[in-house]
PDB file of C-alpha atoms in Angstrom:
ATOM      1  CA  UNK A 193       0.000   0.000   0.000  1.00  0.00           C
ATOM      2  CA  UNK A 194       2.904   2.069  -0.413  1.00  0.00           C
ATOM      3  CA  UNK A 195       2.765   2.792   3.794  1.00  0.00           C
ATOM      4  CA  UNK A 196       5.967   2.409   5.132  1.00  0.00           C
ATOM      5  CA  UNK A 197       6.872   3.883   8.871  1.00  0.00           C
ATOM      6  CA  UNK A 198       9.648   5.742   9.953  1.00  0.00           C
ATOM      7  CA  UNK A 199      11.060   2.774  12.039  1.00  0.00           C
ATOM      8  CA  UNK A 200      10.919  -1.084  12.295  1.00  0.00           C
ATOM      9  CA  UNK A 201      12.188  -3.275  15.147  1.00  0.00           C
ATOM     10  CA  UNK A 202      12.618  -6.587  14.231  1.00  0.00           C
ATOM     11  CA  UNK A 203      12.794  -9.090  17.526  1.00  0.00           C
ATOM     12  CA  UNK A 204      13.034 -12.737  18.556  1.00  0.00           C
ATOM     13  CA  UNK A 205      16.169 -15.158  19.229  1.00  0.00           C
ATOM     14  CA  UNK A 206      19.099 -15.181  17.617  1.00  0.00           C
ATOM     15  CA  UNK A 207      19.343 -16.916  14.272  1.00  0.00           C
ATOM     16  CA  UNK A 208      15.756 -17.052  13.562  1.00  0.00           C
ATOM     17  CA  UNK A 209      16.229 -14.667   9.947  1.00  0.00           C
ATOM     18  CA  UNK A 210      16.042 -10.669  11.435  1.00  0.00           C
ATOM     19  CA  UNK A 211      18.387  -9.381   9.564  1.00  0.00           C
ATOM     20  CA  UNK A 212      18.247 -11.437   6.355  1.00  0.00           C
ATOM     21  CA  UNK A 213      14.772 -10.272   6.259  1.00  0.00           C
ATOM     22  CA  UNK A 214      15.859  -6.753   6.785  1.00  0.00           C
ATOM     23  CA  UNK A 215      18.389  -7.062   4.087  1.00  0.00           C
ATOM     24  CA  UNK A 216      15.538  -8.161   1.693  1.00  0.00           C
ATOM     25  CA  UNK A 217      13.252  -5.743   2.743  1.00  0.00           C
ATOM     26  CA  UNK A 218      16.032  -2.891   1.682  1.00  0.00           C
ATOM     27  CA  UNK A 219      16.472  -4.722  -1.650  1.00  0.00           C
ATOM     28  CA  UNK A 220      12.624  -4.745  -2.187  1.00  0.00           C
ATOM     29  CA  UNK A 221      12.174  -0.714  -1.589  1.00  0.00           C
ATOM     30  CA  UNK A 222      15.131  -0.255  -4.134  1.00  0.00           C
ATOM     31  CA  UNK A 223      14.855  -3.105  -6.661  1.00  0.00           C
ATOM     32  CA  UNK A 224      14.163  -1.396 -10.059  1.00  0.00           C
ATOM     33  CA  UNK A 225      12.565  -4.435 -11.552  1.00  0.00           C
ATOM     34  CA  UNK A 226      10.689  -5.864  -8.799  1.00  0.00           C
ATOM     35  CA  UNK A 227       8.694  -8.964  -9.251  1.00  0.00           C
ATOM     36  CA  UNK A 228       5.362  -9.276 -10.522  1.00  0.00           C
ATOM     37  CA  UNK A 229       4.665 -12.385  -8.811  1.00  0.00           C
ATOM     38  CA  UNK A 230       2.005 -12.452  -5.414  1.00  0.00           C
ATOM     39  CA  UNK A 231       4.845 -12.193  -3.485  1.00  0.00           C
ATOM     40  CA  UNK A 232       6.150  -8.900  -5.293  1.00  0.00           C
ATOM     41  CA  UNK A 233       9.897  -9.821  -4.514  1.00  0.00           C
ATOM     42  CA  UNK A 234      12.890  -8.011  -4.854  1.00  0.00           C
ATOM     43  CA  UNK A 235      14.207  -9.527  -8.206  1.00  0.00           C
ATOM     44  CA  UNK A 236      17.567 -10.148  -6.924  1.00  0.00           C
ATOM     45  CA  UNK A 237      19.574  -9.340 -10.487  1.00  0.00           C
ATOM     46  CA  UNK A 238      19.638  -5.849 -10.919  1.00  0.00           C
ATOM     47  CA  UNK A 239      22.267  -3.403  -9.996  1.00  0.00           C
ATOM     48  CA  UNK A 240      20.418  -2.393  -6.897  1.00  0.00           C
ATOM     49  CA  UNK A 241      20.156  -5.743  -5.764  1.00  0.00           C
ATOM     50  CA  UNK A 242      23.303  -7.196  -6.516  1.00  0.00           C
ATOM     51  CA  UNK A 243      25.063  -4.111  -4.385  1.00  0.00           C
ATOM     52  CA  UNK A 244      22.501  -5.091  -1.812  1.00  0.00           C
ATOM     53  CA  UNK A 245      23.082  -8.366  -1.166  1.00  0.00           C
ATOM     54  CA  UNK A 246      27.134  -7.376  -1.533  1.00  0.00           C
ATOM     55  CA  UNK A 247      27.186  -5.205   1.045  1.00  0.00           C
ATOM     56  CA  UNK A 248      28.170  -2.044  -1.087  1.00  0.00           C
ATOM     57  CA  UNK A 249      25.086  -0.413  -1.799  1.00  0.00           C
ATOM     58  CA  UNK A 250      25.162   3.282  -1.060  1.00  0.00           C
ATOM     59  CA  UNK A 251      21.954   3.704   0.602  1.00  0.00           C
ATOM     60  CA  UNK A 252      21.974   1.257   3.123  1.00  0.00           C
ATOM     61  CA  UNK A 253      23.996   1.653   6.111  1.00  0.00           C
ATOM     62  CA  UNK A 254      24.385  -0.710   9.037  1.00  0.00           C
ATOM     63  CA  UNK A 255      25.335  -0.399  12.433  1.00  0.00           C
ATOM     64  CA  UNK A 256      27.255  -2.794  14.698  1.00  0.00           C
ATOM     65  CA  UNK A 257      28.065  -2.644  18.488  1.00  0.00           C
ATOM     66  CA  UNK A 258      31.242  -1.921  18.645  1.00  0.00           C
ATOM     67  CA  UNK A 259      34.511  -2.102  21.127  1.00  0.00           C
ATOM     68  CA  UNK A 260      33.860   0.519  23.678  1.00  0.00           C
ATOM     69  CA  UNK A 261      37.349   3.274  23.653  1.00  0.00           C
ATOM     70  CA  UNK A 262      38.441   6.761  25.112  1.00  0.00           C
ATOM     71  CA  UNK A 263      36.124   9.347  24.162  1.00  0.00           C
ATOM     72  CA  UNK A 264      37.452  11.206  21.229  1.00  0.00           C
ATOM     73  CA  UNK A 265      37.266  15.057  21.123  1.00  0.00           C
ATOM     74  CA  UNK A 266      35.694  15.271  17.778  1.00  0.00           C
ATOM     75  CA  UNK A 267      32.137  13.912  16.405  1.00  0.00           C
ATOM     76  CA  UNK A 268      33.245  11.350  14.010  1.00  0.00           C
ATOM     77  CA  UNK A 269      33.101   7.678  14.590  1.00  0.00           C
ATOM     78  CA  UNK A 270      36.790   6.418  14.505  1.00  0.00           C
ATOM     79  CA  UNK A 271      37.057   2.920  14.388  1.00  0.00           C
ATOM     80  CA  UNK A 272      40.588   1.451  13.991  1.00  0.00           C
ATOM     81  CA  UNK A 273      41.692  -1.067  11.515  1.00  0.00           C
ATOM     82  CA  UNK A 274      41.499  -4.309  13.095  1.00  0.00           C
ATOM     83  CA  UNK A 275      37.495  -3.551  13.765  1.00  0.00           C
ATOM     84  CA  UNK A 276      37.161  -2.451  10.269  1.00  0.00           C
ATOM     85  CA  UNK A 277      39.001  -5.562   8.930  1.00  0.00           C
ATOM     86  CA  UNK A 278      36.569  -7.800  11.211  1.00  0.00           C
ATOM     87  CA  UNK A 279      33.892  -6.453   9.721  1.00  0.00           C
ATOM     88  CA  UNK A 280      34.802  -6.754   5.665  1.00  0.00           C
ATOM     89  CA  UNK A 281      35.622 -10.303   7.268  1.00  0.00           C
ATOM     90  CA  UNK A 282      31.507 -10.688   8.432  1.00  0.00           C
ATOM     91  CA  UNK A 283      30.245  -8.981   5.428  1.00  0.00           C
ATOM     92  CA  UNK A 284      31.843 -11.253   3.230  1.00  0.00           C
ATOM     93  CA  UNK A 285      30.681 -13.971   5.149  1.00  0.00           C
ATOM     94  CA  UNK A 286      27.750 -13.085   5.740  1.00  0.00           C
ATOM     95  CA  UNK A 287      27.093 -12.778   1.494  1.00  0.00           C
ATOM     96  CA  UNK A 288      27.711 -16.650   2.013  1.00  0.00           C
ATOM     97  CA  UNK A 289      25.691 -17.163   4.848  1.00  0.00           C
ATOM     98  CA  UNK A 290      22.856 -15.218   6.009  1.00  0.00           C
ATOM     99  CA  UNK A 291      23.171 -16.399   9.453  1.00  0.00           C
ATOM    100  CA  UNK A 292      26.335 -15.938   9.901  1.00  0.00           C
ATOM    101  CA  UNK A 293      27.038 -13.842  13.407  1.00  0.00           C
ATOM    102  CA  UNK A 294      29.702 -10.879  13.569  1.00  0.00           C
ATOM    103  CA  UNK A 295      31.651 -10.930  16.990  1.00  0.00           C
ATOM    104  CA  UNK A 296      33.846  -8.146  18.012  1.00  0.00           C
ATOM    105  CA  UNK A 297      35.727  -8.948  21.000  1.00  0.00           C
ATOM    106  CA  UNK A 298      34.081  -6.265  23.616  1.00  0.00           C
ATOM    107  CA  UNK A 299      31.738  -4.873  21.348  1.00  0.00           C
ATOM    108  CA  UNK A 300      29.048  -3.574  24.195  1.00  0.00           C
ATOM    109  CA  UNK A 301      28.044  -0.550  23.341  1.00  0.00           C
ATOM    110  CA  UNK A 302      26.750   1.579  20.118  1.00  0.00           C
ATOM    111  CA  UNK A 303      28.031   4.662  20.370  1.00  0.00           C
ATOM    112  CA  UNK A 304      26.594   8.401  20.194  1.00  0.00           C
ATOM    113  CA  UNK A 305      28.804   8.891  17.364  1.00  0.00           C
ATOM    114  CA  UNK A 306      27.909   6.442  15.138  1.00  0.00           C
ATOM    115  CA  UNK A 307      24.503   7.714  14.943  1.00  0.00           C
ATOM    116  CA  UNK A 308      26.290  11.027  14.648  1.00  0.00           C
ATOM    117  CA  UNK A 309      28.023   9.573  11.478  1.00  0.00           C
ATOM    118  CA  UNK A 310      24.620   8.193   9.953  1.00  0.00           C
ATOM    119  CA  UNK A 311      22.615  11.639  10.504  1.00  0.00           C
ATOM    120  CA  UNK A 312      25.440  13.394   8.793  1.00  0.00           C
ATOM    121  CA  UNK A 313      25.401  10.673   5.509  1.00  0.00           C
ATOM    122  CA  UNK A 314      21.474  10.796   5.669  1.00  0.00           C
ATOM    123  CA  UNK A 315      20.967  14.680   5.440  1.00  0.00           C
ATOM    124  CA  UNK A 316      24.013  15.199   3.577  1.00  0.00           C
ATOM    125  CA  UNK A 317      24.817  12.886   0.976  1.00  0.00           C
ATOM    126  CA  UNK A 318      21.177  11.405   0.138  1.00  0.00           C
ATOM    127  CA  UNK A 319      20.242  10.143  -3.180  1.00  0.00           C
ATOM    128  CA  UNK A 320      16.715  11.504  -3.403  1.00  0.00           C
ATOM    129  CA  UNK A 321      15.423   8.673  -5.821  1.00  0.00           C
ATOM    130  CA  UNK A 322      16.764   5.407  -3.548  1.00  0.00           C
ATOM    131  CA  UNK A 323      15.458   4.347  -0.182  1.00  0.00           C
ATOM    132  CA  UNK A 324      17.843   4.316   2.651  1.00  0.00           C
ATOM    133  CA  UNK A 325      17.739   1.877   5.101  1.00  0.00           C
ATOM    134  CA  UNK A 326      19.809   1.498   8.552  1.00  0.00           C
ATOM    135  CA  UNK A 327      19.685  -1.482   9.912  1.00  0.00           C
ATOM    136  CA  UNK A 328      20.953  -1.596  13.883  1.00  0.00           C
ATOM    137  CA  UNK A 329      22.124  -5.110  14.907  1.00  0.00           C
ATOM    138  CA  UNK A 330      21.580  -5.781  18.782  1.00  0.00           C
ATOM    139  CA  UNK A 331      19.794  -2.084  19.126  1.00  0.00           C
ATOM    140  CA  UNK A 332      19.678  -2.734  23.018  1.00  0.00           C
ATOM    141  CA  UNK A 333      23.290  -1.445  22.920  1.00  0.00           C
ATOM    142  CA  UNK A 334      21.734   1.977  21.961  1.00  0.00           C
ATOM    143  CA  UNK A 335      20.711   2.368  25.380  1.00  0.00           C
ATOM    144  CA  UNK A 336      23.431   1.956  27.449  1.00  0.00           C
ATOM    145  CA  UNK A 337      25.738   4.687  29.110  1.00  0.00           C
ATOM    146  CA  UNK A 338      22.804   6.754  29.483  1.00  0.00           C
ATOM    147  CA  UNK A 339      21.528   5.697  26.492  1.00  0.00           C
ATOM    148  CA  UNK A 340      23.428   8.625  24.440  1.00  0.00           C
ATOM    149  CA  UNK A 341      22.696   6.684  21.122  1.00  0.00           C
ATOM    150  CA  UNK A 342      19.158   6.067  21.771  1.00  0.00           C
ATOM    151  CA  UNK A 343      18.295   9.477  22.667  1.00  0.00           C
ATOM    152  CA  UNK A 344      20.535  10.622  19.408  1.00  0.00           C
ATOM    153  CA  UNK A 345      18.730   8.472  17.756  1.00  0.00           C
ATOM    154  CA  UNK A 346      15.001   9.852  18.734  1.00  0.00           C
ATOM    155  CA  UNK A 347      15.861  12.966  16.961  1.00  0.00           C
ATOM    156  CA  UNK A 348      16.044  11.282  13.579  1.00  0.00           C
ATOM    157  CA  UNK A 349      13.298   8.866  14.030  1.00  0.00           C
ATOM    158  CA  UNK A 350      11.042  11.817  15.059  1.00  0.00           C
ATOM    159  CA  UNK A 351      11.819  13.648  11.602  1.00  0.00           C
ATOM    160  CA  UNK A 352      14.000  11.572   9.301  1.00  0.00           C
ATOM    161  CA  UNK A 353      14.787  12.200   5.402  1.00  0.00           C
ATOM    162  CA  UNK A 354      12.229  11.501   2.808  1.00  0.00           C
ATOM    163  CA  UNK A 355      12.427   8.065   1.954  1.00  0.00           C
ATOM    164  CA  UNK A 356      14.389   6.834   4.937  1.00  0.00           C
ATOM    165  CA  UNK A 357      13.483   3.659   7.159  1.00  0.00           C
ATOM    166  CA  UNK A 358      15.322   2.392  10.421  1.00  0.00           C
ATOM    167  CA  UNK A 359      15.590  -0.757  11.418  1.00  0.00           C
ATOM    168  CA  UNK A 360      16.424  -1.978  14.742  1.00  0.00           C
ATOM    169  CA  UNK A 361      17.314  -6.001  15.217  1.00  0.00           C
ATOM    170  CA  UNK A 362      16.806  -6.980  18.942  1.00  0.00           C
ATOM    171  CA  UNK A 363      16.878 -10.412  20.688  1.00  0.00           C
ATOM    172  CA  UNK A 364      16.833  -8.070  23.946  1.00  0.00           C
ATOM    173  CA  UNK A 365      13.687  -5.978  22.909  1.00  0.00           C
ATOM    174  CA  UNK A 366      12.909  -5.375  26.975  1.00  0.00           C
ATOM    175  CA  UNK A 367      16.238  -3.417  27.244  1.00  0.00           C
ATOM    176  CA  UNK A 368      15.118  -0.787  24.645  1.00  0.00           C
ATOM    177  CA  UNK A 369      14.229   2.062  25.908  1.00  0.00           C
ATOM    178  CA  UNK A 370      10.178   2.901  26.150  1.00  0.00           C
ATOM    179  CA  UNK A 371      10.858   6.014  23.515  1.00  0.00           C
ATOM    180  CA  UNK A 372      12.480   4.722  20.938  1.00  0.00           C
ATOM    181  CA  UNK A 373       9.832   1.634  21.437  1.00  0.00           C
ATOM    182  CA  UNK A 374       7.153   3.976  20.832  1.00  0.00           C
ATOM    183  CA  UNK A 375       8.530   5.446  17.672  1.00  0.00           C
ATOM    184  CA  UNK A 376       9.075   2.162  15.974  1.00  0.00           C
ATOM    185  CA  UNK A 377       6.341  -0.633  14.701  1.00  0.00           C
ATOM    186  CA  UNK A 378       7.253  -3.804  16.271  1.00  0.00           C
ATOM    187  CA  UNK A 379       7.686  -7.304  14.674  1.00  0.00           C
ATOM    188  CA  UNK A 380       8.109 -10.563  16.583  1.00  0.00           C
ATOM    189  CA  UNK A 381      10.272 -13.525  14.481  1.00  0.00           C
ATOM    190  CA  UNK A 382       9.622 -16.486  16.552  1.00  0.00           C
ATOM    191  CA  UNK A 383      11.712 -19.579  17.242  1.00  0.00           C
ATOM    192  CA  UNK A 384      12.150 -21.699  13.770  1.00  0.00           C
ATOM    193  CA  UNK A 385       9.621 -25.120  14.585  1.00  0.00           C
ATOM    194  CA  UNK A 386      11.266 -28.446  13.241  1.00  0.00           C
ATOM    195  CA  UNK A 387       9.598 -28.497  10.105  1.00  0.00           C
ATOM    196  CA  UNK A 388      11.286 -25.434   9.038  1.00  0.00           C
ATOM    197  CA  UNK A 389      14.579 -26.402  10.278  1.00  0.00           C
ATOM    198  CA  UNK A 390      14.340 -29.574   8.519  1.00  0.00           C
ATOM    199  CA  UNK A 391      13.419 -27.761   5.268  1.00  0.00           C
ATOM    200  CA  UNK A 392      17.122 -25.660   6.193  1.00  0.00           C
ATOM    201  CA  UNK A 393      19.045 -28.678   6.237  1.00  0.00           C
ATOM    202  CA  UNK A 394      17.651 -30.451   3.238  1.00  0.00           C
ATOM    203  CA  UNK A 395      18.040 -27.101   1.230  1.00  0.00           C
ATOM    204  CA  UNK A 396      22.077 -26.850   2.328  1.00  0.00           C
ATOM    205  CA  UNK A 397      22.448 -30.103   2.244  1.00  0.00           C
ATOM    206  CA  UNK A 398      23.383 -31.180   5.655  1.00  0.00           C
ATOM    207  CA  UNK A 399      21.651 -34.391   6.750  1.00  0.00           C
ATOM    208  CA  UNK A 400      24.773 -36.404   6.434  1.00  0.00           C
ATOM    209  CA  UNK A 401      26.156 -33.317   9.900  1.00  0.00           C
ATOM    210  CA  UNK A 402      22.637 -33.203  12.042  1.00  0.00           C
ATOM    211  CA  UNK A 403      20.769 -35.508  13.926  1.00  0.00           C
ATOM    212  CA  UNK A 404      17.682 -35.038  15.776  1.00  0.00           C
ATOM    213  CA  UNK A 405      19.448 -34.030  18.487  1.00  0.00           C
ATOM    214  CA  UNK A 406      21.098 -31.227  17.295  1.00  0.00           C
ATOM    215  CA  UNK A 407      17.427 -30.168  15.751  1.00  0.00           C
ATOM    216  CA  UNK A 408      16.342 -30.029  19.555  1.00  0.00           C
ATOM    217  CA  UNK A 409      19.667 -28.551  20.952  1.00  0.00           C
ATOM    218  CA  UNK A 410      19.047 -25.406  18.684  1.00  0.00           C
ATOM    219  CA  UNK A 411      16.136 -24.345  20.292  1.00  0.00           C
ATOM    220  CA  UNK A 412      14.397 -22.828  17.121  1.00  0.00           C
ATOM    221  CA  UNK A 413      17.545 -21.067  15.983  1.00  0.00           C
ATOM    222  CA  UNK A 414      19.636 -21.277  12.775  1.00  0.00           C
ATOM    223  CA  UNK A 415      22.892 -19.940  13.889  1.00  0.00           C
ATOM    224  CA  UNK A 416      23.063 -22.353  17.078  1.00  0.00           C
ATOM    225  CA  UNK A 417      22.348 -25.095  14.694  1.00  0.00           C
ATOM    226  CA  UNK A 418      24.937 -24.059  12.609  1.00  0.00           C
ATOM    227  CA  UNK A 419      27.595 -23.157  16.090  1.00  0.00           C
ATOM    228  CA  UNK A 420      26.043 -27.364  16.763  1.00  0.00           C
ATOM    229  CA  UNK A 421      27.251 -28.812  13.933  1.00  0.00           C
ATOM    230  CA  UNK A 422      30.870 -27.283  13.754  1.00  0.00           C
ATOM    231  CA  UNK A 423      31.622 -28.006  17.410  1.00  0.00           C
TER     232      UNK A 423
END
């Protein structure tokens, strides 16, 4: 219907498909041949799409918690190399694997000045005919030391750039703070039943790796399935 809110927050376990879903939603609201099926699908081949799913679209932005460090003097997020390199590492495996899970030793926090950074790309550099989409992996780390990046963050969500949609990825959704709650519409991904999992492992091939077992030992969630059968 052409409705789309300011804000989404995506909750439920880990591994259950938050942010592959939020990846696909950002390719559907820029594809430039989108499927005429029911479904009305990104089509996944053109340019748009492609840069999507590669991480190097221009539009879409994501944000990571991130090793806590001295305050800087300046505005900028600073993040030094090793943290960026661990994070071209994720991308490119997550391209591979959608439920793949970045970990950054002593990321705990996201920082006022990474939303800083974003408001600054948003109302600066813009391309007016493209959606842009943020998409905030474990957002309960916007509210902690006072919750400087959540209440950053308000700002924007209150009156954000034409054609701009925030999504928050949770599996801590009671640790968000009731005002940023407020401004977002809320989605619940539930735990993954067997069927479903089953349907995963014949799909990637992997009966020959996972037993019933494992399938129970998951509880509902890709990525622990995945941590299962590589232990």
């Amino acid at each position: 219907n052409n409705k789309i809110p300011n804000a989404f927050i995506f909750s439920g376990i880990e591994g259950v498909g938050k942010e592959a879903h939020a990846i696909e939603l950002a390719a559907l609201l820029n594809c430039k041949r989108i499927d005429d099926s029911e479904h009305n699908n990104a089509c996944g081949d053109c340019r748009s799409c492609i840069r999507i799913k590669s991480f190097q679209h221009e539009e879409i932005h994501y944000i990571h918690p991130i090793p806590s460090s001295r305050k800087n003097s300046s505005n900028e997020l600073i993040l030094d190399s090793a943290t960026i390199e661990q994070i071209h590492k994720y991308q490119k495996q997550k391209i591979e694997n959608p439920y793949y899970r970045l970990n950054l030793r002593g990321a705990n926090i996201i920082p006022i000045n990474a939303i800083r950074d974003i408001k600054k790309k948003l109302f600066y550099t813009k391309a007016d005919d493209n959606w842009s989409v943020i998409i905030i992996s474990e957002a309960e780390k916007l509210c902690l030391k006072k919750a400087e990046g959540a209440n950053s963050l308000l700002k924007i969500l209150e009156e954000p750039p034409e054609k701009t949609l925030f999504i928050l990825l949770t599996s801590k959704i009671n640790l968000i703070i009731p005002t940023i709650l407020s401004r977002c519409q809320k989605y619940f991904f539930p735990k993954l039943n067997n069927t479903m999992l089953n349907d995963y492992i014949l799909k990637e091939d992997l009966a020959n790796n996972v037993n019933q077992e494992a399938i129970q030992l998951c509880n509902g969630s890709i990525t622990e399935l995945q941590e299962i059968i590589t232990t």
